[in-house]
mmCIF file of C-alpha atoms in Angstrom:
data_model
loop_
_atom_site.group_PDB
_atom_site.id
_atom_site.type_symbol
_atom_site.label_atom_id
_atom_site.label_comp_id
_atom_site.label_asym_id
_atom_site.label_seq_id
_atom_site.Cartn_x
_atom_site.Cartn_y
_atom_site.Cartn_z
ATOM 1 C CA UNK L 1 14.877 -39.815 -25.737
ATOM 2 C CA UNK L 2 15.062 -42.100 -28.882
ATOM 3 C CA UNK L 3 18.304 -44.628 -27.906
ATOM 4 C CA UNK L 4 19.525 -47.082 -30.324
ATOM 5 C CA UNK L 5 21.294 -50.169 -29.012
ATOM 6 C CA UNK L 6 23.468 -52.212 -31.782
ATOM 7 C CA UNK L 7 26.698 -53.831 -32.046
ATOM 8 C CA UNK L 8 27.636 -58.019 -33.125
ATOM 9 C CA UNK L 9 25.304 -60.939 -33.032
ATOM 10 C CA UNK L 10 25.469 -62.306 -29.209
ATOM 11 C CA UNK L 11 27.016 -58.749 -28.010
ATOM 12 C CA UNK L 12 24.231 -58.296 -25.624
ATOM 13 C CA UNK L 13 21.684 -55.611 -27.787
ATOM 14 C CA UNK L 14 18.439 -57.569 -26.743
ATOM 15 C CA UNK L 15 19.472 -58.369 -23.400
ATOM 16 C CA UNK L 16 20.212 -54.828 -22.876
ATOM 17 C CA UNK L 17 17.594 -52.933 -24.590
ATOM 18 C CA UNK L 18 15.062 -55.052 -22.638
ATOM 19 C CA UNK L 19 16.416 -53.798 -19.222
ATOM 20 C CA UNK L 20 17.151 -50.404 -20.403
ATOM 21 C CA UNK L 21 13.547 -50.051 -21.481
ATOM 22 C CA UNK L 22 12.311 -51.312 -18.276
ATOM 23 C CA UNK L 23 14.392 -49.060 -16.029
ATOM 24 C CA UNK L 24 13.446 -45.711 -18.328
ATOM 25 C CA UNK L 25 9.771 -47.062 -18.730
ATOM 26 C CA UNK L 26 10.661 -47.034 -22.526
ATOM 27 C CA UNK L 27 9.242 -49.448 -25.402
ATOM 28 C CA UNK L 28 11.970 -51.747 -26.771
ATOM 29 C CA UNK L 29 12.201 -52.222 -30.509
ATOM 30 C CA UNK L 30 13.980 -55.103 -31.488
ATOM 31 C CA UNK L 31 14.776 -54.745 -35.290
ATOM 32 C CA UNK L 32 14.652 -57.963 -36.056
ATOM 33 C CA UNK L 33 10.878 -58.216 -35.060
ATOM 34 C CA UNK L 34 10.874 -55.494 -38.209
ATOM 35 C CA UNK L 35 12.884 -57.208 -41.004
ATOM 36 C CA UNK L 36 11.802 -60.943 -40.718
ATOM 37 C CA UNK L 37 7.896 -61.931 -41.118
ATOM 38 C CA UNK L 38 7.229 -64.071 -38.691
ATOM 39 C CA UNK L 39 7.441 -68.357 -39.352
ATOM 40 C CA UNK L 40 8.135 -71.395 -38.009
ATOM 41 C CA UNK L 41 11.544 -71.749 -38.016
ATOM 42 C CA UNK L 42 11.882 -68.104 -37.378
ATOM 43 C CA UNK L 43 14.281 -65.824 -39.243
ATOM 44 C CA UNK L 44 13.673 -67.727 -42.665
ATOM 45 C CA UNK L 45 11.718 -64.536 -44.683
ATOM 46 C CA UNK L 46 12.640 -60.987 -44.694
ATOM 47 C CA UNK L 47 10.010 -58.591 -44.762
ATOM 48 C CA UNK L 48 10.304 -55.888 -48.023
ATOM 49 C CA UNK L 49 12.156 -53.297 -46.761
ATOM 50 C CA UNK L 50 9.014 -50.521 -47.499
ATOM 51 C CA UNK L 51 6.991 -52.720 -45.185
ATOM 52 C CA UNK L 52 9.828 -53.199 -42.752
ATOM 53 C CA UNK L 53 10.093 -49.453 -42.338
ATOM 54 C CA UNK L 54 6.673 -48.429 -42.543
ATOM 55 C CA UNK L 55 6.141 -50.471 -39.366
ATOM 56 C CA UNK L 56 9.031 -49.651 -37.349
ATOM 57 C CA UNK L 57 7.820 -45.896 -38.228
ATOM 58 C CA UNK L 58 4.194 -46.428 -37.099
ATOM 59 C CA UNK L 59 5.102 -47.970 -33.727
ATOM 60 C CA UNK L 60 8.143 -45.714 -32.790
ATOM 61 C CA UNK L 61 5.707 -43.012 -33.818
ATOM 62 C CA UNK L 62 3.306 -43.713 -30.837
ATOM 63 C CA UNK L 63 5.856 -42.730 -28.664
ATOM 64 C CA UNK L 64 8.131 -39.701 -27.391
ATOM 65 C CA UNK L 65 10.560 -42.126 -25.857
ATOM 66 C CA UNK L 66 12.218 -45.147 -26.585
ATOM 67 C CA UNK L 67 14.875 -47.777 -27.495
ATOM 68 C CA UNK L 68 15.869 -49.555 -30.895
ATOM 69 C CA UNK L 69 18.108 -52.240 -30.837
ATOM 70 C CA UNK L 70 19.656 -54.018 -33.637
ATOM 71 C CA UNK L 71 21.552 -52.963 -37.086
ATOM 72 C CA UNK L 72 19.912 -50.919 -38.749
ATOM 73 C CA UNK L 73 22.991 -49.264 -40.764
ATOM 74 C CA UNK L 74 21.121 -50.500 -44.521
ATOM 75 C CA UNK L 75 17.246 -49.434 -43.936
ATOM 76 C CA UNK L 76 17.591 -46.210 -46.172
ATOM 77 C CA UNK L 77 15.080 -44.881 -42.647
ATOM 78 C CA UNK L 78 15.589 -41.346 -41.568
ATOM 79 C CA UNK L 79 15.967 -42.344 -38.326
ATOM 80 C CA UNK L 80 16.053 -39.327 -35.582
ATOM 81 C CA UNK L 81 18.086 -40.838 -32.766
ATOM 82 C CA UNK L 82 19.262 -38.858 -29.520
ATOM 83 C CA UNK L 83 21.988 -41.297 -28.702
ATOM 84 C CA UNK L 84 23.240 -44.562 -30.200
ATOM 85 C CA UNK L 85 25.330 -47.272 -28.341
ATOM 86 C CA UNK L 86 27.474 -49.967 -29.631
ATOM 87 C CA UNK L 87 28.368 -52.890 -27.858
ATOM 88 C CA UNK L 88 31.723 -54.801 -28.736
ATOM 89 C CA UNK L 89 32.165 -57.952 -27.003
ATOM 90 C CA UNK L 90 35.180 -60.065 -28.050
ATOM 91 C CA UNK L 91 34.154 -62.657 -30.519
ATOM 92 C CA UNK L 92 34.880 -66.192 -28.357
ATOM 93 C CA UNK L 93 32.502 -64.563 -25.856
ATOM 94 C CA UNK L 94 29.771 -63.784 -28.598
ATOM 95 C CA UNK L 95 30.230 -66.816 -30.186
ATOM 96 C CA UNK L 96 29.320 -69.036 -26.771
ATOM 97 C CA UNK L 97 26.511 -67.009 -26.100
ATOM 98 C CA UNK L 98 25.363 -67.702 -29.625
ATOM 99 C CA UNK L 99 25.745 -71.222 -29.261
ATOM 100 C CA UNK L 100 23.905 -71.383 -25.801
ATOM 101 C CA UNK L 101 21.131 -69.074 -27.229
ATOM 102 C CA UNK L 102 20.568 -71.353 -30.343
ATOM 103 C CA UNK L 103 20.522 -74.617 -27.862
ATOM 104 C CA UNK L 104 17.480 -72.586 -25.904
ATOM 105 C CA UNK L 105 15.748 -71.074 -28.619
ATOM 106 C CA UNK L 106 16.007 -74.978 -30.702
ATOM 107 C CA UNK L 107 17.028 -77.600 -28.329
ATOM 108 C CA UNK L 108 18.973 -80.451 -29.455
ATOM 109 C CA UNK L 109 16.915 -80.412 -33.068
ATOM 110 C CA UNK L 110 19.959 -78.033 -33.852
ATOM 111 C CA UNK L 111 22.584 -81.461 -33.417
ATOM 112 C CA UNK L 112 19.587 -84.204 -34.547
ATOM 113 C CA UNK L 113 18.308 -82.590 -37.865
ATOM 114 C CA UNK L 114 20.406 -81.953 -40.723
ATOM 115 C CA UNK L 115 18.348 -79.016 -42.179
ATOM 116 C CA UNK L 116 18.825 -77.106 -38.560
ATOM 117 C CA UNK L 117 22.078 -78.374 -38.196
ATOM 118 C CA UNK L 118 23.109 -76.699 -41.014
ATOM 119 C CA UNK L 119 21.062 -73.702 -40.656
ATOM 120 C CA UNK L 120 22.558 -72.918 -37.301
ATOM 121 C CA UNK L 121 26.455 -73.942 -38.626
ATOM 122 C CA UNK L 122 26.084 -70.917 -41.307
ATOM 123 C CA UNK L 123 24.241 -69.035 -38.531
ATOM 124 C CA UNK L 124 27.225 -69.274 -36.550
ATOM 125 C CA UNK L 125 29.971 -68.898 -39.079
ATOM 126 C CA UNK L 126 28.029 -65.950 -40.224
ATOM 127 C CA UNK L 127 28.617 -64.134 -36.595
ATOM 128 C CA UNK L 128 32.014 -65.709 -36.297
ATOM 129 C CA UNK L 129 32.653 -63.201 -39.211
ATOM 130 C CA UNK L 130 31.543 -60.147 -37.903
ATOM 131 C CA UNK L 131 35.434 -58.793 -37.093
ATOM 132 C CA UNK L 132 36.712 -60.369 -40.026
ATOM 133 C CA UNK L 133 34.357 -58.172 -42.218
ATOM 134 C CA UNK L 134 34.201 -60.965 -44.453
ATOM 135 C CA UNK L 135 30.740 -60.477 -45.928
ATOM 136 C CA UNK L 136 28.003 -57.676 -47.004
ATOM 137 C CA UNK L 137 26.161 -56.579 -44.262
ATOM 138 C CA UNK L 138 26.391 -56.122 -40.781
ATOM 139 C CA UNK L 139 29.970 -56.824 -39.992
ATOM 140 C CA UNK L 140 32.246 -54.620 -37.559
ATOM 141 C CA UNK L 141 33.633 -52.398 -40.502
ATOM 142 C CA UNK L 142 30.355 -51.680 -41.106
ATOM 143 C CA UNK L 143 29.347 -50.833 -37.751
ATOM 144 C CA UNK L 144 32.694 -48.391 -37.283
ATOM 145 C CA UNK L 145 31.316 -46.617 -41.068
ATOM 146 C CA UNK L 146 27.736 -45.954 -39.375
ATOM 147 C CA UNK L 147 29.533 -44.439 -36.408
ATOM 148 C CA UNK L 148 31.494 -42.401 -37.747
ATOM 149 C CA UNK L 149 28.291 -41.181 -40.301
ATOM 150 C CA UNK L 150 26.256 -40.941 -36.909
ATOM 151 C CA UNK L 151 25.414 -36.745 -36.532
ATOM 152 C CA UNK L 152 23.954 -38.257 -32.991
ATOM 153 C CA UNK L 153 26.093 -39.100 -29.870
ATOM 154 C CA UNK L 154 27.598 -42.311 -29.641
ATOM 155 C CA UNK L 155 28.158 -44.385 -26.915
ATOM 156 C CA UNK L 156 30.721 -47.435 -26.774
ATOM 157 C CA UNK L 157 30.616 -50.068 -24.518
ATOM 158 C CA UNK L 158 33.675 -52.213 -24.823
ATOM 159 C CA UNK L 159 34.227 -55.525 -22.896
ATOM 160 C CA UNK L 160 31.959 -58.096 -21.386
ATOM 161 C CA UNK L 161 30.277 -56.286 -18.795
ATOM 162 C CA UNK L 162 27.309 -56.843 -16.809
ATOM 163 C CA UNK L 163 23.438 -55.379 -17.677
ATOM 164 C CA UNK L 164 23.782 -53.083 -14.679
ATOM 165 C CA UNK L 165 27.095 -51.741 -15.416
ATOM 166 C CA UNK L 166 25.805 -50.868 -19.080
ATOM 167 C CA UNK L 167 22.579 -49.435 -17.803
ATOM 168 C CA UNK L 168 24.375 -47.266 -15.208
ATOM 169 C CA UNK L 169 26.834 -45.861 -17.769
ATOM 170 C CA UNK L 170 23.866 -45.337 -20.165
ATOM 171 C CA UNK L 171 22.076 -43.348 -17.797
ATOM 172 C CA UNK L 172 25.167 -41.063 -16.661
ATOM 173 C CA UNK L 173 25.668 -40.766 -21.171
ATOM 174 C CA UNK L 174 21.754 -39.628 -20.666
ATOM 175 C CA UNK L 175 22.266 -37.083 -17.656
ATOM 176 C CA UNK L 176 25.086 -35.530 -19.196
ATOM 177 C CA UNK L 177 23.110 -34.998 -22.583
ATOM 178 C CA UNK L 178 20.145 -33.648 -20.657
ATOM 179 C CA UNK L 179 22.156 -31.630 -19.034
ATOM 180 C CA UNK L 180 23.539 -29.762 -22.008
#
């Protein structure tokens, strides 16, 4: 089973694909691992996109199973998914998660230096626009386009539920395809 796992900044994809992967015994791909080399700051330089994909293809190619999360509407990839599920959390939800996950990930050099300061204020007002579809890339307009051009099943999950509850309704989604 190849799942992919995408939806908003903050919407819980990570989170998500993480326990998902450990409860199938899956690998989780996290996209952005893919698109930005890695540096200190992270998420600073994106990888070229023939790069990008020619890694994501080698490692999802060592494997009959497993889980993608992230947008991946713009990688021109062929990608061969068995089910995709987007996650729509409302966007004062996202956005405190966001703001608690850039205080972990940085600590207070996101309030004390101006350079991260400002970083993580267009970080933020970047993911604040996600429903407003206010920019190129991943936005929710964009997200409801790759659904719709999806020829997989898709799965929404609407709502700020709880890791289990997604998992559990994940793995009925699964059943029922198996089943068929």
């Amino acid at each position: 089973m190849r799942i992919h796992i995408f939806g908003a900044s903050g919407s819980g994809v990570t989170t998500l694909g993480n326990a998902l992967g450990k409860k199938l015994n899956y690998p989780y791909f996290d996209s952005d691992e893919f698109f930005w080399i890695t540096t200190n700051p992270p998420f600073t330089t994106r990888r070229p996109p023939e790069e990008r994909n020619q890694l994501i293809n080698q490692q999802t190619a060592q494997h009959d199973n497993w889980i993608l999360g992230g947008s991946v509407v713009s990688w021109d990839n062929n990608w061969d998914f068995d089910l995709s599920v987007f996650l729509y959390i409302p966007p004062a939800i996202r956005l405190e998660r966001l703001r608690k996950r850039e205080l972990e990930r940085y600590g207070d050099v996101i309030f004390t230096d101006p350079e991260r300061k400002i970083t993580t204020e267009k970080f933020l007002q970047w993911a604040a626009n996600y429903d407003e579809n206010l920019h190129a890339g991943r936005s929710l307009q964009v997200h409801q386009a790759w659904i719709k051009n999806l020829t997989t099943p898709v799965l929404i999950i609407e709502g700020d539920t709880t890791v289990a509850e997604r998992i559990a309704v994940i793995l009925s989604k699964i059943n029922e395809l198996e089943d068929q």
